[in-house]
PDB file of N, CA and C in Angstrom:
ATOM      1  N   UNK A 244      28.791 -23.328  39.855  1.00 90.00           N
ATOM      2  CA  UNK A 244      28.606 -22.912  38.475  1.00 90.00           C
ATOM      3  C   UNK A 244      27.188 -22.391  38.327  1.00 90.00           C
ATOM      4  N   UNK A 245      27.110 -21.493  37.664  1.00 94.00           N
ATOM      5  CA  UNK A 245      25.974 -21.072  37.206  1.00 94.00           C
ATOM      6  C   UNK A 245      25.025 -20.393  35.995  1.00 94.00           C
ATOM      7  N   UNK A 246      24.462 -20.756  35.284  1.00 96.00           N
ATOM      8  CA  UNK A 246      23.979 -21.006  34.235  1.00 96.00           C
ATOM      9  C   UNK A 246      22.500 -20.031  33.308  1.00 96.00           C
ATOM     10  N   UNK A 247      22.938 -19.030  33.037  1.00 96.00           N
ATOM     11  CA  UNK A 247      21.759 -17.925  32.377  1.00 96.00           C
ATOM     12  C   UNK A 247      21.533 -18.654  31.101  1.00 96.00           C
ATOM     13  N   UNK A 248      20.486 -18.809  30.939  1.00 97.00           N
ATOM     14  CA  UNK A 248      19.943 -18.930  29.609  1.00 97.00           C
ATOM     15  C   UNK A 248      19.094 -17.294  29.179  1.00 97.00           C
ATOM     16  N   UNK A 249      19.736 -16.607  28.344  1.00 96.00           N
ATOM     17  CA  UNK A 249      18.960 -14.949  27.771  1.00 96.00           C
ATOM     18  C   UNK A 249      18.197 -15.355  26.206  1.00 96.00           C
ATOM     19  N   UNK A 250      16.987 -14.752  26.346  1.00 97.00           N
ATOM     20  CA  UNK A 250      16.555 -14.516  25.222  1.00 97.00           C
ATOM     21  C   UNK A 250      16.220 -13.107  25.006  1.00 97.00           C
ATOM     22  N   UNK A 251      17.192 -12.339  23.681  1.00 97.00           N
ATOM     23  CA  UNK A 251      16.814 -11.212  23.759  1.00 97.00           C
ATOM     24  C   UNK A 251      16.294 -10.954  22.372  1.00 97.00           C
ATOM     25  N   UNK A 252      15.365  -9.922  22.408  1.00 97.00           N
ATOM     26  CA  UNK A 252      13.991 -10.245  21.174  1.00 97.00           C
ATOM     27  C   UNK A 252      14.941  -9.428  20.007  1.00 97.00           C
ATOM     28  N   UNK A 253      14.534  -9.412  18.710  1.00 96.00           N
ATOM     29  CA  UNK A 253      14.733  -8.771  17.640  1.00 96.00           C
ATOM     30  C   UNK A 253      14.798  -7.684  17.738  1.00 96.00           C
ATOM     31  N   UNK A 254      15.795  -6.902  17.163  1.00 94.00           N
ATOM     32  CA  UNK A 254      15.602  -5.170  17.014  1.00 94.00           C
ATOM     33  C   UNK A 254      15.927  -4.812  18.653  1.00 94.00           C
ATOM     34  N   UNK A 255      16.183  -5.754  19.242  1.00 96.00           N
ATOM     35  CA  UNK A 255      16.119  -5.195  20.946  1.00 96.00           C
ATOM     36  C   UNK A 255      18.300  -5.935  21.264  1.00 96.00           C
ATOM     37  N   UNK A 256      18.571  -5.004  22.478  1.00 96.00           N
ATOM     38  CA  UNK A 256      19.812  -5.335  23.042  1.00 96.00           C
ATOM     39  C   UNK A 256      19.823  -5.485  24.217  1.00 96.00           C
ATOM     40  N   UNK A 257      20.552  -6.117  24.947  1.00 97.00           N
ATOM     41  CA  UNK A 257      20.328  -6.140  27.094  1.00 97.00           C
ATOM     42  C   UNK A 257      22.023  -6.306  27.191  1.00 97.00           C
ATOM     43  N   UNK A 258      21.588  -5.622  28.645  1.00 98.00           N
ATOM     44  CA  UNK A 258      22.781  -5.497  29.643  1.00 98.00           C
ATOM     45  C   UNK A 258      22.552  -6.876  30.566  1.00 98.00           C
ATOM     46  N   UNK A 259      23.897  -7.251  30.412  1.00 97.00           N
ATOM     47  CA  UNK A 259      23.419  -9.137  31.299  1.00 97.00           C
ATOM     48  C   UNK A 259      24.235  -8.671  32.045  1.00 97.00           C
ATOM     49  N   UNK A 260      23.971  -8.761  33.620  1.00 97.00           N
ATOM     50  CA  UNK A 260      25.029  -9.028  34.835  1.00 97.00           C
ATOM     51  C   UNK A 260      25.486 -10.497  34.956  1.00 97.00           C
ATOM     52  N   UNK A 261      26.336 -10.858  34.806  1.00 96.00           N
ATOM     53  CA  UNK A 261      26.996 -12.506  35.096  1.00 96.00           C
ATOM     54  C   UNK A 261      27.675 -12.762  36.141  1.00 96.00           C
ATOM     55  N   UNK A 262      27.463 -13.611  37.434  1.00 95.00           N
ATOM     56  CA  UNK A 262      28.387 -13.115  38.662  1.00 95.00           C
ATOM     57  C   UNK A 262      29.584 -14.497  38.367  1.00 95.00           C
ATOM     58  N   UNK A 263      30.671 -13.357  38.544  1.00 93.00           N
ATOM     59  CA  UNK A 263      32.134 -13.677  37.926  1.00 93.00           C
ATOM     60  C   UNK A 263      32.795 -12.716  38.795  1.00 93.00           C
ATOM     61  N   UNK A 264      34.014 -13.216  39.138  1.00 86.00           N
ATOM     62  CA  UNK A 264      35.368 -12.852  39.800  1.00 86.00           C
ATOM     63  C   UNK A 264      36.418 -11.406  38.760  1.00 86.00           C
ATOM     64  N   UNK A 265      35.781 -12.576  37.421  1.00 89.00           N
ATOM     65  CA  UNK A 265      36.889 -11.835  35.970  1.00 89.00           C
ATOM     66  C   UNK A 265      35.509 -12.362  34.770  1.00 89.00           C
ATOM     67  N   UNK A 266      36.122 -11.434  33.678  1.00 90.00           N
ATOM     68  CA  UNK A 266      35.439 -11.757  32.614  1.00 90.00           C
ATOM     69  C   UNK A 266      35.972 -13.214  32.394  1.00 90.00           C
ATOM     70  N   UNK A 267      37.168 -13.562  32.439  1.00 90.00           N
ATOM     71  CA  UNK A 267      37.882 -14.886  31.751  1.00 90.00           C
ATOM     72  C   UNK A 267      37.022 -15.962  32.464  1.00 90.00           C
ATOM     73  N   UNK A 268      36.354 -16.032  33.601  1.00 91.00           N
ATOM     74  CA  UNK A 268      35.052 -16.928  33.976  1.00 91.00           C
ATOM     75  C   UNK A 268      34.036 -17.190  33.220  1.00 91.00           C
ATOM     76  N   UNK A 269      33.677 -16.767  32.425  1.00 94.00           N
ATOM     77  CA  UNK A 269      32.468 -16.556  31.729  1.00 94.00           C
ATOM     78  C   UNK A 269      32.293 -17.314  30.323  1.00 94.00           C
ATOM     79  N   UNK A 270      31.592 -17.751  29.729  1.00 92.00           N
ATOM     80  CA  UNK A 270      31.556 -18.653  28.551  1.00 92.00           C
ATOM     81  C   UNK A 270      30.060 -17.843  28.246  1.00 92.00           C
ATOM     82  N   UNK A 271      29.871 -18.441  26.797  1.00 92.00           N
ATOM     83  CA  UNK A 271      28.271 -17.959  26.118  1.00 92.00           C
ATOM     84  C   UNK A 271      28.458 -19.536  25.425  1.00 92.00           C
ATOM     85  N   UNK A 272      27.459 -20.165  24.917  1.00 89.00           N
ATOM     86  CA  UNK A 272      27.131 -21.092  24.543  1.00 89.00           C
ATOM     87  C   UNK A 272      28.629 -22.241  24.452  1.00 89.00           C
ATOM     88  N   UNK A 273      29.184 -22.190  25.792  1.00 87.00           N
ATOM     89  CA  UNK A 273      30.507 -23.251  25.490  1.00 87.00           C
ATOM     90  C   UNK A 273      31.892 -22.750  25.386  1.00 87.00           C
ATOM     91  N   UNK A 274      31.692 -21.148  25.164  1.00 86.00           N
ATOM     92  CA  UNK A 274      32.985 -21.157  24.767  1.00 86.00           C
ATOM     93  C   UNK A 274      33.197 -19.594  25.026  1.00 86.00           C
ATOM     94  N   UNK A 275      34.470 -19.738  25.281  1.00 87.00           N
ATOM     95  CA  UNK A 275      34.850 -18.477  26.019  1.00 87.00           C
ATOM     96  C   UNK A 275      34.972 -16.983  25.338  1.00 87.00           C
ATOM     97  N   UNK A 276      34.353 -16.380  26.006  1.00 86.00           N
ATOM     98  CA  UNK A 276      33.972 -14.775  24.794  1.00 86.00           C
ATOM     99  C   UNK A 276      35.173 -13.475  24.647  1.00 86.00           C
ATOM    100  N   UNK A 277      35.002 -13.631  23.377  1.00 81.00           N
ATOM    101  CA  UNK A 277      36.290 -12.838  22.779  1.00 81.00           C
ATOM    102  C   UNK A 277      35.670 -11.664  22.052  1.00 81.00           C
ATOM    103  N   UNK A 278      35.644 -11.940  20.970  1.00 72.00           N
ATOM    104  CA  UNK A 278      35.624 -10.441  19.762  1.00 72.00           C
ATOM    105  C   UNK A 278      34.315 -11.265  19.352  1.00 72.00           C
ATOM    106  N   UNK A 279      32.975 -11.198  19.739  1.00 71.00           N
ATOM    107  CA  UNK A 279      31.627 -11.698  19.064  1.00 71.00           C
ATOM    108  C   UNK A 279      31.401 -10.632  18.658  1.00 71.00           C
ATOM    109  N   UNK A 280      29.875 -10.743  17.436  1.00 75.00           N
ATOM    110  CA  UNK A 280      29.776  -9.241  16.796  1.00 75.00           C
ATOM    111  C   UNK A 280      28.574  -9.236  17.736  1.00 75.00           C
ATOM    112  N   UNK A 281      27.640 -10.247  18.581  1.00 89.00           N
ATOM    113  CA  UNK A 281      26.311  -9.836  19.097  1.00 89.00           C
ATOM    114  C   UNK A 281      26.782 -10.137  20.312  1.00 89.00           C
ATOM    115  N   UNK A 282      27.777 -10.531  21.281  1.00 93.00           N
ATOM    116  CA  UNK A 282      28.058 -10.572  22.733  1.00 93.00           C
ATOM    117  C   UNK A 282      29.405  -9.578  22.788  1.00 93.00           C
ATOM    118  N   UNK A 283      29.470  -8.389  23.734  1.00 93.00           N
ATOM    119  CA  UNK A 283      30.978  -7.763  23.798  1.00 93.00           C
ATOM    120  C   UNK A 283      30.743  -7.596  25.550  1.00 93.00           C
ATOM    121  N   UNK A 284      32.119  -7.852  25.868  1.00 94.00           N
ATOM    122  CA  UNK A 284      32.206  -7.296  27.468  1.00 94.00           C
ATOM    123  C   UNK A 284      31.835  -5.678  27.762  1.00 94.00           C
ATOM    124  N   UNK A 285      31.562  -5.347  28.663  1.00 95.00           N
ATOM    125  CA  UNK A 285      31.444  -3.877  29.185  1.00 95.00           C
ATOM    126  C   UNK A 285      32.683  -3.649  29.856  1.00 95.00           C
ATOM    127  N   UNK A 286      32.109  -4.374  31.457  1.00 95.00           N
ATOM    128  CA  UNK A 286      33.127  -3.584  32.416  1.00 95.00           C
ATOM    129  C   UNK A 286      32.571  -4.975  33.458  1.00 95.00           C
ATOM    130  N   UNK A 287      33.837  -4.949  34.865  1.00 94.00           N
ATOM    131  CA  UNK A 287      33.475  -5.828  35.784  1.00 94.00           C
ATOM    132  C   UNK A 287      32.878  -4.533  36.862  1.00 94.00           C
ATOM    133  N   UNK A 288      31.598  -5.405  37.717  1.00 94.00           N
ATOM    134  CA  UNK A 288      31.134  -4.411  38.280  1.00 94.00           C
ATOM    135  C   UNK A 288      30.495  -5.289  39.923  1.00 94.00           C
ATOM    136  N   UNK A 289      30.855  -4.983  40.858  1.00 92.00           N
ATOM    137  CA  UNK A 289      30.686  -5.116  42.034  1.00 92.00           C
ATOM    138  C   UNK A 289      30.197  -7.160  41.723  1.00 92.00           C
ATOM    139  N   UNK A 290      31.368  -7.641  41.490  1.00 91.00           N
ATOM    140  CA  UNK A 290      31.673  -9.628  41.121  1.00 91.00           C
ATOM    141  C   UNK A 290      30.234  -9.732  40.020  1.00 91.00           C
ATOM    142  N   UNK A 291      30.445  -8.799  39.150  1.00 94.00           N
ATOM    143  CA  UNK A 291      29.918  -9.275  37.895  1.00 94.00           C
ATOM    144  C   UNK A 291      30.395  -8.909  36.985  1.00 94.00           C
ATOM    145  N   UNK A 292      30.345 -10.264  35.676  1.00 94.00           N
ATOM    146  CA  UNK A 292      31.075  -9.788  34.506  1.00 94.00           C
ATOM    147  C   UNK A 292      29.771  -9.179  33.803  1.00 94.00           C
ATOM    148  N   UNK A 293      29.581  -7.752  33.413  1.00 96.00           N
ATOM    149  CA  UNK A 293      28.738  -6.988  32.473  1.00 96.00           C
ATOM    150  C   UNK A 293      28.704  -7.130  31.386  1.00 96.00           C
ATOM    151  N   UNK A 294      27.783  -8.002  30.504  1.00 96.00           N
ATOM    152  CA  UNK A 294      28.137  -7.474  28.834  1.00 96.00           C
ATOM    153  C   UNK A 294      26.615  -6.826  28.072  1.00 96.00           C
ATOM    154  N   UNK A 295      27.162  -6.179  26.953  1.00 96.00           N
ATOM    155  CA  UNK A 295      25.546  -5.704  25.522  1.00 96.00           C
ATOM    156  C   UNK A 295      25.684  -7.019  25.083  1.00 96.00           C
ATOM    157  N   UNK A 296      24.413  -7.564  25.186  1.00 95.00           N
ATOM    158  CA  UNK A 296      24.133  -8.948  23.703  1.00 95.00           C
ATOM    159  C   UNK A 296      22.818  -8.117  22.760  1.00 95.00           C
ATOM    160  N   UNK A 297      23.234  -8.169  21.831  1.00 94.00           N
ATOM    161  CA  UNK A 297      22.259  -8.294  20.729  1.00 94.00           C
ATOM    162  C   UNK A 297      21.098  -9.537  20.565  1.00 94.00           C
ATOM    163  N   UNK A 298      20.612  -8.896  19.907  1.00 95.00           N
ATOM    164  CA  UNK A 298      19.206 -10.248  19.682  1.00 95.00           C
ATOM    165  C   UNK A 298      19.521 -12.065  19.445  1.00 95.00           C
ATOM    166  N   UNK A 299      19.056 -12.662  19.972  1.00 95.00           N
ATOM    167  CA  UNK A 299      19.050 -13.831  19.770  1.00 95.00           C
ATOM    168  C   UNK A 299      18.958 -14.720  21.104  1.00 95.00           C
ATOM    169  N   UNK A 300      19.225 -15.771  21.279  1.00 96.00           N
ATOM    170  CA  UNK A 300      19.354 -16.973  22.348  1.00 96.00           C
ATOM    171  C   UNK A 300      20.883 -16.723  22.509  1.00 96.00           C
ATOM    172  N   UNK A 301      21.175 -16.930  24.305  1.00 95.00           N
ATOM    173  CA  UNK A 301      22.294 -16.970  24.578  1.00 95.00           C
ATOM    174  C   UNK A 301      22.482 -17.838  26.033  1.00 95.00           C
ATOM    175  N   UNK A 302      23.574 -18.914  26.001  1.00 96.00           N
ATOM    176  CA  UNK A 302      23.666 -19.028  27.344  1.00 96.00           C
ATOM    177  C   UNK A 302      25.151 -19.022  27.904  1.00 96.00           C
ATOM    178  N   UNK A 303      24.656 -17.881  29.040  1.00 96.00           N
ATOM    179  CA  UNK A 303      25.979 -17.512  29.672  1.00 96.00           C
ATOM    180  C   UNK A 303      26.068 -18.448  31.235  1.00 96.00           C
ATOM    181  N   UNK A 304      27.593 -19.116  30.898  1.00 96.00           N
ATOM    182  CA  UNK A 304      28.324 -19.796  32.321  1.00 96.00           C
ATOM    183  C   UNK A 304      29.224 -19.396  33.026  1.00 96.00           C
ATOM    184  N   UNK A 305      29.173 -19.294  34.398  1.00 95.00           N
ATOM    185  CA  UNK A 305      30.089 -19.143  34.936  1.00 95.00           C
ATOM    186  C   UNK A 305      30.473 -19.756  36.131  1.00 95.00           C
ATOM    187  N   UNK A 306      31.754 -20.246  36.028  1.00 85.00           N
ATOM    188  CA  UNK A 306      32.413 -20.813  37.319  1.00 85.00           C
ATOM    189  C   UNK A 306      32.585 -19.402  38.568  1.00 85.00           C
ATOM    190  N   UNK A 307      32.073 -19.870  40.181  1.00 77.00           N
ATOM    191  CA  UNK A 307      32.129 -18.510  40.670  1.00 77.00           C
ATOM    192  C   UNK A 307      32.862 -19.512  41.948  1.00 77.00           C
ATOM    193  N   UNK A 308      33.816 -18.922  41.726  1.00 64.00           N
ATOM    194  CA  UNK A 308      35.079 -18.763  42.742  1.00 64.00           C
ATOM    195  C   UNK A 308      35.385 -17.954  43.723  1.00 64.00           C
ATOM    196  N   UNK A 309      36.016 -18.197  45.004  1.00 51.00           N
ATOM    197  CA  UNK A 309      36.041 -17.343  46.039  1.00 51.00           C
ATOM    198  C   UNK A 309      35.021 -16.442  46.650  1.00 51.00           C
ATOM    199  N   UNK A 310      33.802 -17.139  46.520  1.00 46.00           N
ATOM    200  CA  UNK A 310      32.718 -16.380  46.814  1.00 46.00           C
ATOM    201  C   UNK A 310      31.927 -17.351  48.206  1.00 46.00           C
TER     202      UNK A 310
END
């Protein structure tokens, strides 16, 4: 398992790489990410789940399997 804590500043957005198998691996503060208005998925990209977060504290988990 492995465990990002992001802080992304005000007025500012980031691209988080999360290494994941699938997006459905992935959690933000506990719980598994769906339709948020400041966390959205991108795309999976060479065993990472990609997402835009908007400003604030975030922590992204993931169980990494078959790796």
């Amino acid at each position: 398992k492995i465990t990002m804590n992001i802080s992304v500043p005000v007025g500012s957005t980031a691209t988080v790489f999360v290494p994941a198998g699938k997006k459905e691996d992935v959690t933000e503060n506990g719980e598994k990410i769906k339709k948020k208005a400041d966390v959205q998925f991108v795309r999976i990209e060479n065993d990472y789940a990609v997402y835009k977060a908007g400003s604030g504290d975030f922590i992204f988990e993931s169980e990494i399997t078959g790796r």
